[in-house]
């Protein structure tokens, strides 16, 4: 059956063929029994997980070789939407052959990525991304049962959205992977902030440790800093670590200084970066090629380099030639 037969409306094109196929023909649907476990020489583990927000539930079955902790077989049963069925089916398949500890590291992002037809095209619409979270949660539940430990010892400590059980790591990952720029986009991809909305920003009916607006601002700043290290910090350049200062200075030298000097056969190398009094940053430079020993280097070239660094990074930079 084609996915057009399974999903109506304009959204159907946003689902991958793999998702549509597994909705209709799950490979790993069904129960496992103690008799099957004994036949395979393993231990039967049964775990249940549900999402109160949407009413979906899933039951995961594992047969685990206790000598090696390897999952020999995995199946599931589910009450939920087609996306949840497809995600859980793929999740069960991904568990087979892995140790319990390796399976516990599978995330909902891993499941979604495995369901893609194309590397750079999401398998499901962003508003359905939350349907794969339950697959991630039921693995944790099965692991806790197998290990005979409380699930709280396995859960991510940093839960941002309690309603949708979305972690800080998941939110940071989807922002980076999908280059998200708004809180609304985060909610579309993860369902964080969709329900009680307390995690969106301060002032909701429940106080939260993390808020989406703050996470987004921080991760976006990190992304921009990585993409444009020369713009890393203009106002607070002196507060950067020495390593980050060096990276930012080198980026400015590569883009704005060295090409200009190279046209006249010259060059410049960064020798040292030191923080001095009053927030000033001393940048020690060494001239190369035609610039080395040039009478104009002490004044003209140094002025050019220093002014460029001050304009691009901070007016607290002072250049010296060594």
mmCIF file of C-alpha atoms in Angstrom:
data_model
loop_
_atom_site.group_PDB
_atom_site.id
_atom_site.type_symbol
_atom_site.label_atom_id
_atom_site.label_comp_id
_atom_site.label_asym_id
_atom_site.label_seq_id
_atom_site.Cartn_x
_atom_site.Cartn_y
_atom_site.Cartn_z
ATOM 1 C CA UNK A 1 0.000 0.000 0.000
ATOM 2 C CA UNK A 2 1.341 3.421 -0.930
ATOM 3 C CA UNK A 3 1.705 6.115 1.664
ATOM 4 C CA UNK A 4 -0.939 8.149 -0.142
ATOM 5 C CA UNK A 5 -3.427 5.480 0.930
ATOM 6 C CA UNK A 6 -2.319 5.726 4.538
ATOM 7 C CA UNK A 7 -2.000 9.442 5.159
ATOM 8 C CA UNK A 8 -4.537 11.922 3.920
ATOM 9 C CA UNK A 9 -4.205 15.626 3.281
ATOM 10 C CA UNK A 10 -1.240 17.755 2.338
ATOM 11 C CA UNK A 11 1.052 16.352 5.049
ATOM 12 C CA UNK A 12 1.504 12.962 3.429
ATOM 13 C CA UNK A 13 4.454 14.142 1.344
ATOM 14 C CA UNK A 14 6.369 14.900 4.564
ATOM 15 C CA UNK A 15 6.452 11.224 5.552
ATOM 16 C CA UNK A 16 9.183 8.942 4.230
ATOM 17 C CA UNK A 17 8.350 5.780 2.324
ATOM 18 C CA UNK A 18 9.993 3.820 5.135
ATOM 19 C CA UNK A 19 7.594 5.289 7.677
ATOM 20 C CA UNK A 20 4.590 4.601 5.462
ATOM 21 C CA UNK A 21 5.723 1.017 4.872
ATOM 22 C CA UNK A 22 6.295 0.279 8.552
ATOM 23 C CA UNK A 23 2.959 1.840 9.490
ATOM 24 C CA UNK A 24 1.207 -0.744 7.350
ATOM 25 C CA UNK A 25 3.708 -3.612 7.522
ATOM 26 C CA UNK A 26 5.626 -3.554 10.817
ATOM 27 C CA UNK A 27 8.409 -6.124 10.755
ATOM 28 C CA UNK A 28 8.620 -6.755 14.483
ATOM 29 C CA UNK A 29 5.029 -6.619 15.686
ATOM 30 C CA UNK A 30 3.887 -9.315 18.109
ATOM 31 C CA UNK A 31 4.493 -10.946 21.467
ATOM 32 C CA UNK A 32 7.381 -13.032 22.739
ATOM 33 C CA UNK A 33 6.835 -15.781 25.292
ATOM 34 C CA UNK A 34 8.783 -17.597 27.979
ATOM 35 C CA UNK A 35 8.772 -20.670 25.749
ATOM 36 C CA UNK A 36 10.486 -18.708 22.944
ATOM 37 C CA UNK A 37 12.984 -17.298 25.413
ATOM 38 C CA UNK A 38 13.880 -20.774 26.645
ATOM 39 C CA UNK A 39 14.226 -21.998 23.068
ATOM 40 C CA UNK A 40 16.672 -19.190 22.303
ATOM 41 C CA UNK A 41 18.461 -19.655 25.606
ATOM 42 C CA UNK A 42 17.679 -16.168 26.867
ATOM 43 C CA UNK A 43 15.672 -14.194 29.408
ATOM 44 C CA UNK A 44 12.337 -12.629 28.527
ATOM 45 C CA UNK A 45 11.993 -8.930 29.366
ATOM 46 C CA UNK A 46 8.664 -7.113 28.969
ATOM 47 C CA UNK A 47 8.400 -3.345 29.378
ATOM 48 C CA UNK A 48 5.451 -0.965 29.074
ATOM 49 C CA UNK A 49 5.482 2.745 28.354
ATOM 50 C CA UNK A 50 2.747 5.264 27.696
ATOM 51 C CA UNK A 51 2.314 8.920 26.822
ATOM 52 C CA UNK A 52 -0.399 10.562 28.900
ATOM 53 C CA UNK A 53 -0.461 13.573 26.603
ATOM 54 C CA UNK A 54 -1.709 11.607 23.581
ATOM 55 C CA UNK A 55 -2.809 8.235 24.976
ATOM 56 C CA UNK A 56 -0.335 6.149 22.953
ATOM 57 C CA UNK A 57 1.078 3.061 24.670
ATOM 58 C CA UNK A 58 3.716 0.519 23.726
ATOM 59 C CA UNK A 59 4.880 -2.832 25.078
ATOM 60 C CA UNK A 60 8.408 -3.949 24.237
ATOM 61 C CA UNK A 61 9.573 -7.568 24.331
ATOM 62 C CA UNK A 62 13.217 -8.574 24.540
ATOM 63 C CA UNK A 63 14.922 -11.943 24.696
ATOM 64 C CA UNK A 64 18.354 -11.324 26.202
ATOM 65 C CA UNK A 65 21.335 -13.673 26.396
ATOM 66 C CA UNK A 66 22.325 -13.156 30.040
ATOM 67 C CA UNK A 67 25.865 -14.401 29.420
ATOM 68 C CA UNK A 68 26.643 -11.605 26.993
ATOM 69 C CA UNK A 69 23.771 -9.160 27.699
ATOM 70 C CA UNK A 70 23.021 -9.316 23.968
ATOM 71 C CA UNK A 71 19.441 -8.818 22.747
ATOM 72 C CA UNK A 72 18.695 -11.843 20.570
ATOM 73 C CA UNK A 73 15.145 -10.909 19.570
ATOM 74 C CA UNK A 74 12.864 -7.901 20.001
ATOM 75 C CA UNK A 75 9.193 -7.297 19.204
ATOM 76 C CA UNK A 76 6.496 -4.855 20.268
ATOM 77 C CA UNK A 77 2.784 -4.269 20.557
ATOM 78 C CA UNK A 78 1.336 -0.793 20.398
ATOM 79 C CA UNK A 79 -1.810 1.269 20.684
ATOM 80 C CA UNK A 80 -1.153 4.553 18.967
ATOM 81 C CA UNK A 81 -0.808 6.478 15.758
ATOM 82 C CA UNK A 82 0.916 5.128 12.663
ATOM 83 C CA UNK A 83 4.043 7.201 13.282
ATOM 84 C CA UNK A 84 4.442 5.720 16.771
ATOM 85 C CA UNK A 85 4.032 2.216 15.316
ATOM 86 C CA UNK A 86 6.651 2.853 12.617
ATOM 87 C CA UNK A 87 9.087 4.361 15.125
ATOM 88 C CA UNK A 88 8.654 1.538 17.634
ATOM 89 C CA UNK A 89 9.027 -1.073 14.905
ATOM 90 C CA UNK A 90 12.318 0.483 13.803
ATOM 91 C CA UNK A 91 13.449 0.848 17.409
ATOM 92 C CA UNK A 92 12.831 -2.864 18.109
ATOM 93 C CA UNK A 93 14.834 -3.776 15.008
ATOM 94 C CA UNK A 94 17.706 -1.523 16.049
ATOM 95 C CA UNK A 95 17.921 -3.288 19.430
ATOM 96 C CA UNK A 96 18.604 -6.746 17.993
ATOM 97 C CA UNK A 97 22.260 -7.734 18.154
ATOM 98 C CA UNK A 98 23.146 -4.955 20.577
ATOM 99 C CA UNK A 99 23.945 -5.350 24.242
ATOM 100 C CA UNK A 100 21.425 -3.925 26.679
ATOM 101 C CA UNK A 101 23.770 -1.021 27.435
ATOM 102 C CA UNK A 102 24.210 -0.280 23.727
ATOM 103 C CA UNK A 103 20.454 -0.382 23.161
ATOM 104 C CA UNK A 104 19.922 2.025 26.059
ATOM 105 C CA UNK A 105 21.906 4.622 24.109
ATOM 106 C CA UNK A 106 19.482 4.574 21.160
ATOM 107 C CA UNK A 107 17.625 7.908 21.024
ATOM 108 C CA UNK A 108 14.459 9.005 19.298
ATOM 109 C CA UNK A 109 16.683 11.001 16.931
ATOM 110 C CA UNK A 110 18.507 7.794 15.971
ATOM 111 C CA UNK A 111 15.157 6.130 15.247
ATOM 112 C CA UNK A 112 13.932 9.042 13.119
ATOM 113 C CA UNK A 113 17.194 9.115 11.178
ATOM 114 C CA UNK A 114 16.944 5.378 10.448
ATOM 115 C CA UNK A 115 13.474 5.947 8.990
ATOM 116 C CA UNK A 116 14.657 8.518 6.454
ATOM 117 C CA UNK A 117 14.631 7.830 2.735
ATOM 118 C CA UNK A 118 17.198 10.561 2.149
ATOM 119 C CA UNK A 119 20.034 11.575 4.463
ATOM 120 C CA UNK A 120 19.033 15.237 4.630
ATOM 121 C CA UNK A 121 15.234 14.893 4.595
ATOM 122 C CA UNK A 122 13.286 14.254 7.800
ATOM 123 C CA UNK A 123 11.228 11.064 7.943
ATOM 124 C CA UNK A 124 8.161 12.658 9.555
ATOM 125 C CA UNK A 125 6.612 16.133 9.807
ATOM 126 C CA UNK A 126 8.075 18.125 12.714
ATOM 127 C CA UNK A 127 4.802 18.022 14.643
ATOM 128 C CA UNK A 128 4.984 14.214 14.714
ATOM 129 C CA UNK A 129 8.545 13.995 16.017
ATOM 130 C CA UNK A 130 7.273 13.447 19.556
ATOM 131 C CA UNK A 131 5.786 10.093 18.491
ATOM 132 C CA UNK A 132 9.289 8.590 18.454
ATOM 133 C CA UNK A 133 10.006 9.654 22.044
ATOM 134 C CA UNK A 134 7.989 6.739 23.435
ATOM 135 C CA UNK A 135 10.265 4.273 21.630
ATOM 136 C CA UNK A 136 13.232 5.876 23.391
ATOM 137 C CA UNK A 137 11.488 5.772 26.782
ATOM 138 C CA UNK A 138 10.444 2.111 26.561
ATOM 139 C CA UNK A 139 14.067 1.067 25.964
ATOM 140 C CA UNK A 140 14.998 2.770 29.229
ATOM 141 C CA UNK A 141 12.141 0.939 30.932
ATOM 142 C CA UNK A 142 13.277 -2.443 29.573
ATOM 143 C CA UNK A 143 16.861 -1.735 30.607
ATOM 144 C CA UNK A 144 15.792 -0.890 34.164
ATOM 145 C CA UNK A 145 13.816 -4.145 34.370
ATOM 146 C CA UNK A 146 16.699 -6.222 33.029
ATOM 147 C CA UNK A 147 19.202 -4.530 35.340
ATOM 148 C CA UNK A 148 16.748 -4.598 38.257
ATOM 149 C CA UNK A 149 17.315 -0.911 38.980
ATOM 150 C CA UNK A 150 14.969 2.039 39.324
ATOM 151 C CA UNK A 151 14.367 3.716 35.988
ATOM 152 C CA UNK A 152 15.222 7.085 37.534
ATOM 153 C CA UNK A 153 18.872 5.971 37.623
ATOM 154 C CA UNK A 154 18.791 5.612 33.824
ATOM 155 C CA UNK A 155 16.726 8.636 32.877
ATOM 156 C CA UNK A 156 18.252 11.848 31.667
ATOM 157 C CA UNK A 157 18.644 14.187 34.619
ATOM 158 C CA UNK A 158 17.912 17.294 32.579
ATOM 159 C CA UNK A 159 14.271 17.100 31.514
ATOM 160 C CA UNK A 160 13.145 20.395 30.020
ATOM 161 C CA UNK A 161 9.542 19.545 29.134
ATOM 162 C CA UNK A 162 7.866 17.293 31.709
ATOM 163 C CA UNK A 163 4.676 16.972 29.658
ATOM 164 C CA UNK A 164 6.392 15.490 26.600
ATOM 165 C CA UNK A 165 9.441 14.155 28.518
ATOM 166 C CA UNK A 166 11.869 16.030 26.302
ATOM 167 C CA UNK A 167 15.456 16.308 27.498
ATOM 168 C CA UNK A 168 17.883 19.176 27.294
ATOM 169 C CA UNK A 169 20.141 17.093 25.037
ATOM 170 C CA UNK A 170 17.284 16.390 22.613
ATOM 171 C CA UNK A 171 16.409 20.075 22.336
ATOM 172 C CA UNK A 172 20.027 21.081 21.811
ATOM 173 C CA UNK A 173 20.405 18.349 19.165
ATOM 174 C CA UNK A 174 17.310 19.310 17.138
ATOM 175 C CA UNK A 175 18.312 22.980 17.157
ATOM 176 C CA UNK A 176 21.738 22.096 15.780
ATOM 177 C CA UNK A 177 20.690 19.351 13.357
ATOM 178 C CA UNK A 178 17.812 21.328 11.847
ATOM 179 C CA UNK A 179 19.259 24.849 12.274
ATOM 180 C CA UNK A 180 16.158 25.948 14.199
ATOM 181 C CA UNK A 181 15.675 29.633 14.919
ATOM 182 C CA UNK A 182 12.395 29.914 16.847
ATOM 183 C CA UNK A 183 10.747 28.346 19.885
ATOM 184 C CA UNK A 184 7.810 27.412 17.656
ATOM 185 C CA UNK A 185 10.134 25.277 15.514
ATOM 186 C CA UNK A 186 11.476 23.529 18.624
ATOM 187 C CA UNK A 187 7.916 22.710 19.655
ATOM 188 C CA UNK A 188 7.113 21.388 16.171
ATOM 189 C CA UNK A 189 10.070 19.013 16.271
ATOM 190 C CA UNK A 190 9.883 17.832 19.887
ATOM 191 C CA UNK A 191 6.470 18.806 21.350
ATOM 192 C CA UNK A 192 8.319 20.640 24.123
ATOM 193 C CA UNK A 193 6.196 23.584 25.211
ATOM 194 C CA UNK A 194 3.069 22.401 23.404
ATOM 195 C CA UNK A 195 1.065 21.313 26.434
ATOM 196 C CA UNK A 196 1.269 23.246 29.745
ATOM 197 C CA UNK A 197 3.782 25.721 28.213
ATOM 198 C CA UNK A 198 5.644 26.181 31.515
ATOM 199 C CA UNK A 199 8.970 25.369 29.853
ATOM 200 C CA UNK A 200 8.739 28.059 27.160
ATOM 201 C CA UNK A 201 9.732 31.042 29.292
ATOM 202 C CA UNK A 202 9.655 32.170 32.934
ATOM 203 C CA UNK A 203 6.225 33.079 34.294
ATOM 204 C CA UNK A 204 4.310 29.864 33.616
ATOM 205 C CA UNK A 205 2.288 28.032 36.262
ATOM 206 C CA UNK A 206 5.309 25.836 37.119
ATOM 207 C CA UNK A 207 8.857 27.047 37.675
ATOM 208 C CA UNK A 208 11.363 25.185 35.506
ATOM 209 C CA UNK A 209 15.122 24.752 35.615
ATOM 210 C CA UNK A 210 15.450 25.284 31.867
ATOM 211 C CA UNK A 211 13.425 27.405 29.452
ATOM 212 C CA UNK A 212 13.239 27.039 25.686
ATOM 213 C CA UNK A 213 13.917 30.726 25.056
ATOM 214 C CA UNK A 214 17.176 30.532 27.010
ATOM 215 C CA UNK A 215 18.295 27.248 25.451
ATOM 216 C CA UNK A 216 17.595 28.579 21.960
ATOM 217 C CA UNK A 217 19.523 31.803 22.595
ATOM 218 C CA UNK A 218 22.526 29.928 23.965
ATOM 219 C CA UNK A 219 22.701 27.277 21.221
ATOM 220 C CA UNK A 220 22.145 29.847 18.453
ATOM 221 C CA UNK A 221 25.027 31.902 19.877
ATOM 222 C CA UNK A 222 27.227 28.795 19.896
ATOM 223 C CA UNK A 223 26.275 27.975 16.300
ATOM 224 C CA UNK A 224 27.012 31.503 15.096
ATOM 225 C CA UNK A 225 30.290 31.556 16.999
ATOM 226 C CA UNK A 226 31.331 28.283 15.347
ATOM 227 C CA UNK A 227 30.329 29.506 11.900
ATOM 228 C CA UNK A 228 31.883 32.961 12.318
ATOM 229 C CA UNK A 229 34.657 32.763 14.897
ATOM 230 C CA UNK A 230 35.824 36.235 13.945
ATOM 231 C CA UNK A 231 32.539 37.524 15.356
ATOM 232 C CA UNK A 232 32.776 35.402 18.495
ATOM 233 C CA UNK A 233 32.603 38.292 20.928
ATOM 234 C CA UNK A 234 33.042 41.974 20.328
ATOM 235 C CA UNK A 235 31.961 43.376 23.674
ATOM 236 C CA UNK A 236 33.277 40.532 25.865
ATOM 237 C CA UNK A 237 36.328 39.408 23.900
ATOM 238 C CA UNK A 238 38.568 39.831 26.948
ATOM 239 C CA UNK A 239 36.397 37.321 28.852
ATOM 240 C CA UNK A 240 36.952 34.534 26.313
ATOM 241 C CA UNK A 241 39.351 31.713 27.077
ATOM 242 C CA UNK A 242 42.787 32.100 25.516
ATOM 243 C CA UNK A 243 42.043 29.221 23.132
ATOM 244 C CA UNK A 244 38.886 30.933 21.843
ATOM 245 C CA UNK A 245 40.687 34.276 21.592
ATOM 246 C CA UNK A 246 43.392 32.667 19.474
ATOM 247 C CA UNK A 247 40.827 31.009 17.188
ATOM 248 C CA UNK A 248 38.986 34.292 16.691
ATOM 249 C CA UNK A 249 42.206 36.225 16.018
ATOM 250 C CA UNK A 250 43.465 33.607 13.572
ATOM 251 C CA UNK A 251 40.151 33.741 11.708
ATOM 252 C CA UNK A 252 40.409 37.522 11.307
ATOM 253 C CA UNK A 253 44.047 37.277 10.215
ATOM 254 C CA UNK A 254 43.172 34.617 7.625
ATOM 255 C CA UNK A 255 40.242 36.526 6.160
ATOM 256 C CA UNK A 256 41.225 40.182 6.412
ATOM 257 C CA UNK A 257 44.969 40.572 7.059
ATOM 258 C CA UNK A 258 47.076 37.841 5.493
ATOM 259 C CA UNK A 259 45.582 38.167 1.973
ATOM 260 C CA UNK A 260 46.399 41.897 1.974
ATOM 261 C CA UNK A 261 49.966 41.370 3.167
ATOM 262 C CA UNK A 262 50.516 38.467 0.776
ATOM 263 C CA UNK A 263 49.917 40.761 -2.217
ATOM 264 C CA UNK A 264 53.185 42.492 -1.318
ATOM 265 C CA UNK A 265 54.996 39.262 -0.456
ATOM 266 C CA UNK A 266 54.562 39.643 3.276
ATOM 267 C CA UNK A 267 52.855 37.775 6.066
ATOM 268 C CA UNK A 268 52.177 37.689 9.784
ATOM 269 C CA UNK A 269 52.045 34.967 12.431
ATOM 270 C CA UNK A 270 50.391 35.068 15.836
ATOM 271 C CA UNK A 271 52.971 34.421 18.551
ATOM 272 C CA UNK A 272 51.108 34.957 21.817
ATOM 273 C CA UNK A 273 47.937 36.306 23.444
ATOM 274 C CA UNK A 274 47.992 37.705 26.973
ATOM 275 C CA UNK A 275 45.422 39.415 29.170
ATOM 276 C CA UNK A 276 46.825 42.488 30.884
ATOM 277 C CA UNK A 277 45.406 45.201 33.127
ATOM 278 C CA UNK A 278 41.972 46.824 32.650
ATOM 279 C CA UNK A 279 40.699 44.055 30.365
ATOM 280 C CA UNK A 280 43.261 44.760 27.666
ATOM 281 C CA UNK A 281 44.447 41.868 25.488
ATOM 282 C CA UNK A 282 48.044 42.000 24.217
ATOM 283 C CA UNK A 283 48.487 40.289 20.855
ATOM 284 C CA UNK A 284 52.094 39.492 19.960
ATOM 285 C CA UNK A 285 52.825 39.245 16.230
ATOM 286 C CA UNK A 286 55.761 38.108 14.142
ATOM 287 C CA UNK A 287 56.199 39.359 10.582
ATOM 288 C CA UNK A 288 57.045 37.024 7.697
ATOM 289 C CA UNK A 289 58.419 37.491 4.198
ATOM 290 C CA UNK A 290 58.651 41.041 2.865
ATOM 291 C CA UNK A 291 57.176 42.444 6.092
ATOM 292 C CA UNK A 292 60.097 41.138 8.116
ATOM 293 C CA UNK A 293 62.697 43.862 8.472
ATOM 294 C CA UNK A 294 60.647 46.327 6.438
ATOM 295 C CA UNK A 295 61.044 49.891 7.649
ATOM 296 C CA UNK A 296 57.313 50.422 7.465
ATOM 297 C CA UNK A 297 56.456 47.351 9.540
ATOM 298 C CA UNK A 298 56.942 48.984 12.891
ATOM 299 C CA UNK A 299 54.272 51.563 12.214
ATOM 300 C CA UNK A 300 52.137 51.127 9.104
ATOM 301 C CA UNK A 301 51.713 47.356 9.069
ATOM 302 C CA UNK A 302 51.236 47.098 12.816
ATOM 303 C CA UNK A 303 48.625 49.838 12.705
ATOM 304 C CA UNK A 304 46.774 48.008 9.900
ATOM 305 C CA UNK A 305 46.790 44.687 11.751
ATOM 306 C CA UNK A 306 45.848 46.191 15.100
ATOM 307 C CA UNK A 307 43.017 48.291 13.697
ATOM 308 C CA UNK A 308 41.599 45.309 11.823
ATOM 309 C CA UNK A 309 41.586 43.161 14.970
ATOM 310 C CA UNK A 310 40.055 45.949 17.010
ATOM 311 C CA UNK A 311 37.355 46.585 14.437
ATOM 312 C CA UNK A 312 36.423 42.911 14.057
ATOM 313 C CA UNK A 313 36.868 41.723 17.649
ATOM 314 C CA UNK A 314 37.464 44.271 20.392
ATOM 315 C CA UNK A 315 38.781 47.761 20.927
ATOM 316 C CA UNK A 316 40.713 46.421 23.914
ATOM 317 C CA UNK A 317 43.235 44.631 21.671
ATOM 318 C CA UNK A 318 46.763 46.009 21.619
ATOM 319 C CA UNK A 319 49.263 44.686 19.047
ATOM 320 C CA UNK A 320 53.002 44.336 19.523
ATOM 321 C CA UNK A 321 55.726 43.013 17.215
ATOM 322 C CA UNK A 322 58.169 40.431 18.559
#
